[in-house]
Short mmCIF file of C-alpha atoms and ligand atoms in Angstrom, two decimals:
data_model
loop_
_atom_site.label_atom_id
_atom_site.label_comp_id
_atom_site.label_asym_id
_atom_site.label_seq_id
_atom_site.Cartn_x
_atom_site.Cartn_y
_atom_site.Cartn_z
CA MET A 259 94.43 102.50 101.72
CA ALA A 260 90.76 103.07 102.66
CA ARG A 261 87.73 100.98 103.17
CA ALA A 262 85.50 101.68 100.30
CA THR A 263 82.33 103.65 101.05
CA GLY A 264 78.91 103.77 99.58
CA PRO A 265 76.28 101.02 99.34
CA GLU A 266 77.06 99.89 95.80
CA ARG A 267 80.44 98.94 94.33
CA ARG A 268 80.78 98.16 90.72
CA LEU A 269 83.55 95.95 89.36
CA LEU A 270 84.54 94.75 85.96
CA ALA A 271 85.80 91.17 85.87
CA ILE A 272 87.95 90.55 82.83
CA TYR A 273 87.89 86.83 81.96
CA THR A 274 91.00 85.88 79.91
CA GLY A 275 90.88 82.15 80.32
CA GLY A 276 92.89 79.78 82.57
CA THR A 277 91.87 76.60 84.44
CA ILE A 278 89.20 78.38 86.50
CA GLY A 279 86.85 78.15 83.52
CA MET A 280 88.31 75.25 81.65
CA ARG A 281 86.46 72.10 80.42
CA SER A 282 87.75 68.70 79.63
CA GLU A 283 87.92 67.88 75.93
CA ARG A 284 89.33 64.56 74.75
CA GLY A 285 90.93 64.08 78.20
CA VAL A 286 92.74 67.42 78.39
CA LEU A 287 91.69 70.85 79.83
CA VAL A 288 91.07 73.59 77.42
CA PRO A 289 89.66 77.18 77.95
CA GLY A 290 85.91 77.24 78.37
CA ARG A 291 83.42 79.89 77.37
CA GLY A 292 80.42 81.05 79.39
CA LEU A 293 81.95 81.72 82.85
CA ALA A 294 79.32 84.43 83.58
CA ALA A 295 76.54 81.96 82.89
CA VAL A 296 78.04 79.45 85.42
CA LEU A 297 78.47 82.24 88.00
CA ARG A 298 74.85 83.21 87.55
CA THR A 299 73.70 79.74 88.69
CA LEU A 300 75.88 79.82 91.86
CA PRO A 301 74.05 81.61 94.77
CA MET A 302 77.38 82.72 96.31
CA PHE A 303 78.16 84.64 93.03
CA HIS A 304 74.71 86.02 92.20
CA ASP A 305 71.64 87.13 94.17
CA GLU A 306 69.02 86.79 91.53
CA GLY A 307 66.24 88.18 93.80
CA HIS A 308 68.16 91.35 94.41
CA ALA A 309 69.04 91.70 90.79
CA ARG A 310 65.32 91.45 89.80
CA ALA A 311 64.23 93.82 92.56
CA CYS A 312 66.76 96.38 91.36
CA GLY A 313 66.07 95.76 87.65
CA LEU A 314 69.82 95.14 87.02
CA PRO A 315 70.82 94.74 83.36
CA GLU A 316 71.28 91.23 81.97
CA ASP A 317 75.06 91.45 81.98
CA THR A 318 75.29 92.49 85.70
CA LEU A 319 75.71 90.08 88.51
CA VAL A 320 75.42 90.90 92.16
CA LEU A 321 76.99 89.20 95.21
CA PRO A 322 74.86 88.49 98.22
CA PRO A 323 75.47 90.94 101.08
CA ALA A 324 78.89 90.26 102.66
CA SER A 325 77.44 91.06 106.11
CA PRO A 326 73.84 90.42 107.09
CA ALA A 327 74.03 93.66 109.13
CA CYS A 328 74.45 95.69 105.92
CA PRO A 329 72.14 94.19 103.29
CA ASP A 330 72.39 97.25 101.13
CA GLN A 331 76.13 97.07 100.63
CA ARG A 332 76.46 95.15 97.41
CA VAL A 333 79.25 94.28 95.09
CA MET A 334 77.96 94.30 91.45
CA TYR A 335 80.09 93.04 88.65
CA THR A 336 80.09 92.47 84.90
CA VAL A 337 82.12 89.72 83.41
CA LEU A 338 83.80 90.69 80.21
CA GLU A 339 84.75 87.48 78.31
CA CYS A 340 87.86 87.91 76.13
CA GLN A 341 87.93 86.47 72.62
CA PRO A 342 89.66 84.14 72.28
CA LEU A 343 90.19 82.68 75.78
CA PHE A 344 93.70 81.47 76.56
CA ASP A 345 95.55 78.91 78.50
CA SER A 346 97.84 81.43 80.07
CA SER A 347 100.89 79.69 78.51
CA ASP A 348 99.86 81.52 75.30
CA MET A 349 99.58 84.97 76.87
CA THR A 350 102.07 87.55 75.68
CA ILE A 351 102.68 91.26 76.18
CA THR A 352 100.13 91.85 73.41
CA GLU A 353 97.29 90.38 75.45
CA TRP A 354 98.43 92.13 78.65
CA VAL A 355 98.41 95.45 76.82
CA GLN A 356 94.89 94.71 75.77
CA ILE A 357 93.90 94.07 79.38
CA ALA A 358 95.44 97.34 80.51
CA GLN A 359 93.74 99.19 77.75
CA THR A 360 90.41 97.57 78.75
CA ILE A 361 90.94 98.80 82.28
CA GLU A 362 91.72 102.23 80.93
CA ARG A 363 88.59 102.33 78.81
CA HIS A 364 86.39 101.39 81.74
CA TYR A 365 88.34 103.16 84.42
CA GLY A 366 85.71 105.72 85.15
CA GLN A 367 82.79 103.38 85.23
CA TYR A 368 84.00 100.89 87.77
CA HIS A 369 85.37 101.06 91.31
CA GLY A 370 87.82 98.23 90.83
CA PHE A 371 88.87 95.43 88.48
CA VAL A 372 89.37 91.63 88.68
CA VAL A 373 91.42 89.96 86.01
CA ILE A 374 90.65 86.22 85.78
CA HIS A 375 93.72 84.64 84.38
CA GLY A 376 95.53 81.25 84.07
CA THR A 377 98.04 80.63 86.89
CA ASP A 378 100.95 79.51 84.77
CA THR A 379 101.89 83.04 83.72
CA MET A 380 99.86 85.02 86.26
CA ALA A 381 102.96 86.37 88.03
CA PHE A 382 104.28 87.66 84.74
CA ALA A 383 100.93 89.11 83.88
CA ALA A 384 100.63 90.95 87.22
CA SER A 385 104.23 92.19 87.01
CA VAL A 386 103.69 93.64 83.54
CA LEU A 387 100.41 95.17 84.42
CA SER A 388 101.91 96.77 87.48
CA PHE A 389 104.33 98.62 85.31
CA MET A 390 101.87 99.41 82.51
CA LEU A 391 99.41 101.00 84.92
CA GLU A 392 100.89 104.18 86.26
CA ASN A 393 99.01 106.40 88.82
CA LEU A 394 96.66 103.51 89.61
CA GLN A 395 94.12 104.68 92.17
CA LYS A 396 91.72 101.69 92.08
CA THR A 397 92.19 98.00 93.00
CA VAL A 398 93.17 95.60 90.33
CA ILE A 399 93.33 91.89 91.40
CA LEU A 400 94.38 88.97 89.30
CA THR A 401 93.02 85.54 90.24
CA GLY A 402 92.49 82.12 88.84
CA ALA A 403 92.42 78.49 89.99
CA GLN A 404 94.26 75.20 90.00
CA VAL A 405 90.99 73.30 89.48
CA PRO A 406 88.07 74.39 87.31
CA ILE A 407 85.18 76.09 88.99
CA HIS A 408 82.77 73.42 87.75
CA ALA A 409 84.51 70.65 89.65
CA LEU A 410 83.03 69.62 92.95
CA TRP A 411 86.26 70.18 94.87
CA ASN A 412 87.90 73.33 93.51
CA ASP A 413 89.71 76.51 94.50
CA GLY A 414 88.19 78.68 91.86
CA ARG A 415 85.09 79.68 93.82
CA GLU A 416 87.02 80.80 96.84
CA ASN A 417 89.63 82.61 94.85
CA LEU A 418 87.18 84.48 92.61
CA LEU A 419 84.84 85.37 95.45
CA GLY A 420 87.67 86.60 97.65
CA ALA A 421 89.01 88.71 94.75
CA LEU A 422 85.60 90.25 94.12
CA LEU A 423 85.00 91.01 97.76
CA LEU A 424 88.38 92.54 98.27
CA ALA A 425 88.24 94.60 95.13
CA GLY A 426 84.67 95.67 95.98
CA GLN A 427 85.28 96.52 99.63
CA TYR A 428 88.72 98.00 99.76
CA VAL A 429 90.67 100.57 97.78
CA ILE A 430 94.09 98.92 97.35
CA PRO A 431 95.60 100.98 94.57
CA GLU A 432 97.92 98.34 93.30
CA VAL A 433 98.00 95.43 90.89
CA CYS A 434 97.56 92.48 93.20
CA LEU A 435 97.28 88.69 92.96
CA PHE A 436 94.77 86.90 95.13
CA PHE A 437 95.16 83.21 95.73
CA GLN A 438 94.26 80.88 98.68
CA ASN A 439 93.26 83.61 100.97
CA GLN A 440 96.34 85.83 100.44
CA LEU A 441 96.47 89.07 98.57
CA PHE A 442 99.97 89.57 97.21
CA ARG A 443 101.50 92.52 95.47
CA GLY A 444 101.47 91.24 91.94
CA ASN A 445 105.06 92.02 91.06
CA ARG A 446 106.29 90.22 94.22
CA ALA A 447 104.46 86.96 93.52
CA THR A 448 105.67 83.84 91.89
CA LYS A 449 104.07 80.50 91.18
CA VAL A 450 105.65 77.74 93.27
CA ASP A 451 103.36 74.78 92.96
CA THR A 452 101.67 72.97 90.11
CA ARG A 453 99.00 71.30 92.18
CA ARG A 454 98.54 72.68 95.65
CA PHE A 455 95.91 75.41 96.09
CA ALA A 456 98.57 77.55 97.74
CA ALA A 457 100.13 77.93 94.32
CA PHE A 458 101.86 81.23 94.87
CA CYS A 459 104.15 82.88 97.32
CA SER A 460 105.74 86.31 97.78
CA PRO A 461 109.25 85.59 99.07
CA HIS A 462 110.25 89.14 99.85
CA LEU A 463 107.04 90.91 100.89
CA PRO A 464 104.35 89.68 103.23
CA PRO A 465 100.77 89.61 101.84
CA LEU A 466 99.01 92.96 101.47
CA ALA A 467 96.01 91.23 103.01
CA THR A 468 94.90 87.89 104.31
CA VAL A 469 91.35 86.52 104.40
CA GLY A 470 90.15 84.31 107.24
CA ALA A 471 87.26 84.75 109.61
CA ASP A 472 88.39 88.48 109.37
CA VAL A 473 90.04 90.35 106.54
CA THR A 474 93.38 91.70 107.67
CA ILE A 475 94.87 94.45 105.54
CA ASN A 476 98.58 95.14 106.14
CA ARG A 477 98.10 98.76 105.71
CA GLU A 478 101.70 99.74 106.12
CA LEU A 479 102.62 97.68 103.03
CA VAL A 480 99.99 99.02 100.70
CA ARG A 481 101.41 101.64 98.40
CA ARG A 482 99.88 105.07 98.84
CA VAL A 483 98.50 106.99 95.88
CA ARG A 484 100.79 109.88 95.27
CA GLY A 485 98.95 112.91 94.04
CA GLN A 486 95.85 112.88 92.00
CA GLY A 487 97.45 112.19 88.52
CA ARG A 488 95.19 110.44 86.08
CA LEU A 489 95.78 106.85 85.07
CA VAL A 490 98.56 106.47 82.43
CA VAL A 491 98.76 103.24 80.46
CA HIS A 492 102.21 102.45 79.10
CA SER A 493 101.40 100.32 76.04
CA SER A 494 104.82 100.63 74.43
CA MET A 495 106.36 97.72 76.34
CA GLU A 496 109.56 96.43 74.68
CA ARG A 497 109.06 92.85 73.38
CA ASP A 498 112.63 92.05 72.64
CA VAL A 499 113.55 91.00 76.17
CA GLY A 500 114.58 87.55 77.41
CA LEU A 501 115.32 85.35 80.32
CA LEU A 502 118.55 83.31 80.54
CA ARG A 503 119.17 80.88 83.30
CA LEU A 504 122.84 80.06 83.87
CA TYR A 505 123.84 76.47 84.70
CA PRO A 506 127.14 75.07 85.65
CA GLY A 507 129.31 74.83 82.57
CA ILE A 508 127.14 76.89 80.30
CA PRO A 509 129.21 77.50 77.12
CA ALA A 510 130.18 81.10 76.19
CA SER A 511 129.13 80.35 72.62
CA LEU A 512 125.60 79.60 73.70
CA VAL A 513 125.49 82.80 75.74
CA ARG A 514 126.78 84.70 72.66
CA VAL A 515 124.00 83.41 70.54
CA PHE A 516 121.28 84.19 73.06
CA LEU A 517 122.40 87.78 73.55
CA GLN A 518 122.36 88.70 69.82
CA PRO A 519 120.12 91.48 68.50
CA PRO A 520 117.26 92.11 68.35
CA LEU A 521 117.42 91.35 72.07
CA LYS A 522 117.62 94.60 73.96
CA GLY A 523 117.38 93.41 77.52
CA VAL A 524 117.89 90.15 79.39
CA VAL A 525 117.17 88.91 82.88
CA MET A 526 120.03 86.55 83.74
CA GLU A 527 119.23 84.03 86.50
CA THR A 528 122.33 83.35 88.47
CA PHE A 529 123.46 81.07 91.25
CA GLY A 530 123.03 81.90 94.95
CA SER A 531 123.51 85.53 95.82
CA GLY A 532 124.02 86.56 92.17
CA ASN A 533 127.11 84.48 91.21
CA GLY A 534 128.07 82.99 87.95
CA PRO A 535 131.03 81.27 86.25
CA THR A 536 134.10 83.49 86.10
CA LYS A 537 135.42 81.99 82.85
CA PRO A 538 137.00 84.80 80.92
CA ASP A 539 135.28 83.79 77.56
CA LEU A 540 131.84 83.97 79.23
CA LEU A 541 132.57 87.25 80.98
CA GLN A 542 133.78 88.68 77.66
CA GLU A 543 130.51 87.76 75.99
CA LEU A 544 128.60 89.51 78.72
CA ARG A 545 130.92 92.55 78.60
CA ALA A 546 130.69 92.78 74.75
CA ALA A 547 126.88 92.68 74.93
CA ALA A 548 126.74 95.28 77.74
CA GLU A 549 129.01 97.55 75.75
CA ARG A 550 126.74 97.43 72.74
CA GLY A 551 123.88 98.63 75.00
CA LEU A 552 122.17 95.37 76.00
CA LEU A 553 120.73 95.76 79.49
CA ILE A 554 121.58 92.61 81.59
CA VAL A 555 119.82 92.32 84.94
CA ASN A 556 121.19 89.80 87.41
CA CYS A 557 118.50 88.01 89.43
CA THR A 558 119.21 85.06 91.62
CA HIS A 559 117.52 81.76 90.75
CA CYS A 560 116.98 81.11 94.40
CA LEU A 561 113.44 81.74 95.68
CA GLN A 562 114.58 83.70 98.70
CA GLY A 563 117.32 86.28 99.22
CA ALA A 564 118.95 88.99 97.07
CA VAL A 565 121.81 89.49 94.75
CA THR A 566 124.77 90.83 96.80
CA SER A 567 128.42 91.64 96.25
CA ASP A 568 129.67 89.03 98.73
CA TYR A 569 131.52 86.85 96.25
CA GLY A 570 134.11 87.32 93.55
CA ALA A 571 131.94 85.19 91.34
CA GLY A 572 129.25 87.80 91.70
CA THR A 573 131.32 90.93 91.42
CA ALA A 574 132.90 89.44 88.27
CA LEU A 575 129.42 89.58 86.60
CA ALA A 576 128.92 93.18 87.81
CA GLY A 577 132.30 94.07 86.43
CA ALA A 578 131.20 92.65 83.09
CA GLY A 579 128.39 95.34 83.02
CA THR A 580 125.42 93.43 84.53
CA ILE A 581 123.01 95.33 86.79
CA SER A 582 121.90 93.91 90.10
CA GLY A 583 118.24 92.82 90.25
CA SER A 584 118.51 92.77 94.15
CA ASP A 585 115.50 90.82 95.44
CA MET A 586 113.22 91.16 92.35
CA THR A 587 111.49 88.08 91.03
CA SER A 588 112.57 87.21 87.54
CA GLU A 589 109.11 87.86 86.46
CA ALA A 590 109.15 91.40 87.91
CA ALA A 591 112.66 92.09 86.43
CA LEU A 592 111.57 90.94 82.99
CA ALA A 593 108.42 93.18 83.16
CA LYS A 594 110.47 96.11 84.41
CA LEU A 595 113.05 95.68 81.61
CA SER A 596 110.23 95.69 79.12
CA TYR A 597 108.79 98.87 80.64
CA VAL A 598 112.04 100.77 80.96
CA LEU A 599 113.12 99.86 77.44
CA GLY A 600 109.75 100.92 76.16
CA LEU A 601 109.95 104.37 77.60
CA PRO A 602 110.95 106.88 74.79
CA GLY A 603 113.84 109.29 74.90
CA LEU A 604 116.02 107.90 77.67
CA SER A 605 119.78 107.49 77.57
CA LEU A 606 121.27 104.15 78.46
CA ASP A 607 122.33 105.42 81.84
CA GLY A 608 118.84 106.80 82.41
CA ARG A 609 117.49 103.32 81.78
CA LYS A 610 120.00 101.78 84.02
CA GLU A 611 119.18 104.26 86.82
CA LEU A 612 115.46 103.47 86.49
CA LEU A 613 116.16 99.71 86.61
CA ALA A 614 117.93 100.17 89.91
CA ARG A 615 115.10 102.21 91.38
CA ASP A 616 112.03 100.95 93.09
CA LEU A 617 109.22 101.93 90.68
CA ARG A 618 106.22 99.97 91.74
CA GLY A 619 107.15 98.22 94.92
CA GLU A 620 108.84 95.46 93.02
CA VAL A 621 112.19 95.66 94.80
CA THR A 622 113.38 96.30 98.41
CA PRO A 623 115.23 99.63 98.10
CA PRO A 624 118.80 99.41 99.27
CA ALA A 625 119.55 100.53 102.82
CA VAL A 626 120.31 104.22 103.25
CA ASP A 627 124.02 103.65 104.14
CA GLU A 628 124.57 101.63 100.96
CA LEU A 629 123.69 104.59 98.77
CA ARG A 630 124.86 107.39 101.12
CA PRO A 631 127.94 106.05 102.88
CA SER A 632 128.21 109.24 104.94
CA LEU A 633 125.05 108.35 106.81
CA ARG A 634 124.86 105.81 109.58
CA SER A 635 123.29 102.42 109.16
CA SER A 636 119.73 102.98 110.23
CA THR A 637 117.63 106.01 110.84
CA LEU A 638 117.38 105.27 114.51
CA GLY A 639 121.09 104.37 114.68
CA ARG A 640 121.93 107.65 112.91
CA GLY A 641 119.84 109.65 115.25
CA VAL A 642 121.36 107.97 118.35
CA ALA A 643 124.90 108.33 116.90
CA GLN A 644 124.31 111.98 116.35
CA LEU A 645 122.91 112.42 119.81
CA LEU A 646 125.93 110.76 121.26
CA GLY A 647 128.05 113.37 119.38
CA LEU A 648 129.43 110.82 116.96
CA SER A 649 128.63 113.16 114.04
CA GLN A 650 128.57 116.61 115.45
CA GLY A 651 126.80 119.23 113.39
CA SER A 652 124.94 116.82 111.14
CA ASP A 653 121.26 117.25 110.44
CA LEU A 654 119.06 115.24 112.74
CA SER A 655 116.00 115.65 110.58
CA LEU A 656 117.60 113.79 107.74
CA GLU A 657 115.10 111.37 106.18
CA ASP A 658 115.54 107.88 104.88
CA PHE A 659 114.23 106.91 101.50
CA GLY A 660 110.75 106.41 102.82
CA GLY A 661 110.92 109.93 104.19
CA GLN A 662 111.15 108.82 107.87
CA THR A 663 113.16 110.75 110.43
CA PRO A 664 114.95 109.28 113.44
CA LEU A 665 111.77 110.35 115.42
CA HIS A 666 109.73 107.90 113.28
CA SER A 667 112.10 105.08 114.12
CA ALA A 668 112.23 105.83 117.81
CA ALA A 669 108.40 106.13 117.98
CA ARG A 670 107.98 102.87 116.13
CA GLY A 671 110.33 101.07 118.51
CA GLY A 672 108.71 102.72 121.52
CA GLN A 673 112.09 104.15 122.63
CA ALA A 674 110.89 106.71 125.07
CA GLY A 675 114.33 107.90 126.04
CA VAL A 676 115.35 108.50 122.38
CA VAL A 677 111.99 110.18 121.66
CA THR A 678 112.62 112.58 124.55
CA MET A 679 116.10 113.43 123.36
CA LEU A 680 115.05 113.91 119.72
CA LEU A 681 112.20 116.16 120.82
CA GLN A 682 114.56 118.18 122.93
CA ARG A 683 116.76 118.61 119.88
CA GLY A 684 113.78 120.11 118.14
CA LEU A 685 112.83 117.44 115.61
CA ASP A 686 109.48 118.08 113.95
CA VAL A 687 106.95 116.15 116.05
CA ASN A 688 104.49 116.11 113.15
CA ALA A 689 106.90 115.09 110.40
CA ARG A 690 105.25 112.84 107.80
CA ASP A 691 107.01 110.22 105.78
CA LYS A 692 106.37 109.64 102.12
CA ASP A 693 103.24 107.76 102.93
CA GLY A 694 101.93 110.52 105.14
CA LEU A 695 102.59 108.67 108.32
CA SER A 696 103.63 110.53 111.50
CA PRO A 697 105.79 109.25 114.50
CA LEU A 698 102.60 109.36 116.52
CA LEU A 699 100.74 106.86 114.28
CA LEU A 700 103.75 104.46 114.41
CA ALA A 701 103.70 104.65 118.16
CA VAL A 702 99.95 103.97 118.21
CA ARG A 703 100.45 100.92 115.96
CA GLY A 704 103.12 99.64 118.34
CA ARG A 705 100.90 100.53 121.38
CA HIS A 706 103.81 102.40 123.02
CA GLN A 707 102.03 104.34 125.56
CA GLY A 708 105.17 106.08 126.88
CA ALA A 709 106.13 107.32 123.42
CA ILE A 710 102.52 108.34 122.60
CA GLY A 711 102.41 110.36 125.80
CA LEU A 712 105.63 112.16 125.01
CA LEU A 713 104.64 112.91 121.40
CA ARG A 714 101.22 114.18 122.44
CA ALA A 715 102.77 116.41 125.09
CA ALA A 716 105.02 117.84 122.41
CA GLY A 717 102.03 118.69 120.21
CA ALA A 718 101.71 115.67 117.97
CA ARG A 719 98.41 115.22 116.14
CA LEU A 720 97.03 112.48 113.93
CA SER A 721 96.19 114.00 110.62
CA PRO A 722 92.74 113.74 109.01
CA ARG A 723 94.33 111.21 106.59
CA GLU A 724 95.69 109.05 109.43
CA LEU A 725 92.31 109.18 111.13
CA GLU A 726 90.56 108.25 107.91
CA ASP A 727 90.50 104.63 108.60
CA SER A 728 90.52 104.66 112.32
CA GLY A 729 86.75 104.14 112.79
CA THR A 730 87.01 100.72 111.14
CA GLU A 731 90.19 99.90 112.97
CA LEU A 732 88.61 100.89 116.25
CA CYS A 733 85.59 98.65 115.53
CA ARG A 734 87.96 95.81 114.80
CA LEU A 735 89.76 96.30 118.13
CA ALA A 736 86.38 96.64 119.93
CA SER A 737 85.21 93.37 118.43
CA ARG A 738 88.27 91.66 119.97
CA ALA A 739 87.86 93.54 123.29
CA ASP A 740 91.46 94.82 122.67
CA CYS A 741 91.63 97.31 125.39
CA GLU A 742 95.33 98.15 124.90
CA GLY A 743 94.89 98.87 121.17
CA LEU A 744 91.88 101.08 121.88
CA ARG A 745 93.63 102.90 124.58
CA ALA A 746 96.57 103.71 122.31
CA TRP A 747 94.28 105.29 119.78
CA TRP A 748 92.36 107.16 122.47
CA GLN A 749 95.62 108.43 123.98
CA ALA A 750 96.65 109.71 120.52
CA GLY A 751 93.43 111.67 120.24
CA ALA A 752 91.23 109.51 118.08
CA ASP A 753 87.47 109.78 118.66
CA LEU A 754 86.37 106.34 119.80
CA LYS A 755 82.81 107.20 118.92
CA GLN A 756 83.69 107.61 115.30
CA PRO A 757 81.72 105.29 113.04
CA GLY A 758 83.46 102.62 111.02
CA TYR A 759 82.76 101.69 107.45
CA ASP A 760 79.34 100.43 108.18
CA GLY A 761 78.24 103.34 110.36
CA ARG A 762 78.77 101.58 113.70
CA SER A 763 81.21 102.93 116.34
CA ALA A 764 83.53 100.87 118.45
CA LEU A 765 80.95 101.09 121.23
CA HIS A 766 78.20 99.68 119.02
CA VAL A 767 80.41 96.86 118.05
CA TYR A 768 81.29 96.04 121.51
CA LEU A 769 77.81 96.13 122.77
CA GLY A 770 76.61 94.02 119.91
CA LEU A 771 78.98 91.28 121.15
CA HIS A 772 78.52 91.75 124.88
CA SER A 773 75.07 92.17 126.37
CA SER A 774 75.80 95.04 128.71
CA SER A 775 78.25 97.88 128.81
CA ARG A 776 78.94 96.96 132.40
CA ASP A 777 80.67 93.84 131.03
CA LEU A 778 83.20 96.02 129.29
CA PRO A 779 86.65 94.64 130.01
CA LEU A 780 87.92 98.10 129.14
CA SER A 781 89.42 99.86 132.05
CA GLY A 782 90.06 103.56 132.85
CA SER A 783 90.21 105.99 130.08
CA ALA A 784 89.20 103.66 127.24
CA ALA A 785 86.09 102.51 129.00
CA TRP A 786 85.22 106.11 129.83
CA CYS A 787 85.47 107.05 126.21
CA LEU A 788 83.30 104.24 124.99
CA THR A 789 80.52 104.57 127.49
N1 LIG B 970 97.55 76.07 82.24
C1 LIG B 970 96.65 76.82 83.04
C2 LIG B 970 96.77 78.24 82.66
O1 LIG B 970 97.71 78.87 83.03
C3 LIG B 970 96.95 76.59 84.45
C4 LIG B 970 96.01 77.21 85.47
O2 LIG B 970 95.30 78.14 85.23
N2 LIG B 970 95.88 76.64 86.67
O3 LIG B 970 95.98 78.73 81.95
#
């Protein structure tokens, strides 16, 4: 994840409908045309003077500068109004495929994409788009509103402006959903309120970013682009998928009817941690459907928590051939089914295997020991156990599913003693996990001076990629006079004079806020580095 560079960022805003642009007709809200014309009249959405001075084309809007210090950094955007516009209750896979194809057609022309969408099915849309868009290297943000943008008191302006600013200023290569100052991973979000402006939540993953006086990006949560593969749009999503919510006493005959062909996959919402009735006739219907090849994914109807194998009433469903949906939202599970069933040439087992895997960050992968019983429970625990001789002869450089070694865990936890032992055992001090992160970076984030010192003494170096964003991070720390944070970076070898995204170094930022460098609350090495 990087802060976008360059003075001009170009976005495409795809307006599909939803409350944000709705008008009241005969007492009810219906989709309204002409959103771009409305935005043009609102100074927060369009700087007419700048547009004239630059001779921007008629269809291009430009935001005022986000920071007065950088008047040349502008987010320009074009609103593409779909025809027809929808209340999102009418959106289907067909419309979402069209959105994905629109992004594909314009992928080279724009730095990022905002999809303006109704909120009712926005979590479905974001989930489907996350699977359709493979190798995404640009930011895609869905947003909308609970109240139309024309209303005096509304959430549409804030939501749309936030989405444009985030997509324009940051490269977050995911399909995201922005609402009420929070940027969620799209396939982790769900709508939880019909009226409140905080309409969405993400029960199993914290926001990727939050917007207040500052923008805080949770970098460690943002998925990394793997390789340089070009964007692939999977348009062949399976439409014959369904959602069945169990309720106490649901008759087996009803389940039988629901599971009939042409249905090829179903998300079954179950009780609690994935439990359901254990009536033999109902289990028999599920078993028969699974045996003819219907994919049945078990998702809990609870907002929080995952499907487990704690209860007989849950294992009975697994025994009937259902697949655990773990902590996926039903929206994500349905989209994933549609995607997996749409992939050509896979065996039934191949599809089941894909359903169980984390493909787009939609599910929390099972703990290492659940999948590899021979390994100890956590990376750190494993490393320590091995050091204590509990598993003599095993490989200390074993990685977990994120590619992290025991040294990563020890560094993240600031366990100086364990770091020392692991280094003595010859673990690679510069090992990178699947996101390219080293133990040293994790120690810096945790501000563990002891661990940083040990790792540095053993030859640890921050990679150019890890340093990529450090200028901006250092400026942020300097703006808060965060001596401890700056010292951790300095100790790890970062150049504190490195410019941030707007060309200013941590020192510039600090001096801009405090009249004299003599006021620096930074002591010792960090102060020396800045001055
Ligand atoms: N019914 C509207 C829609 O989903 C709700 C909204 O956008 N707030 O299009």
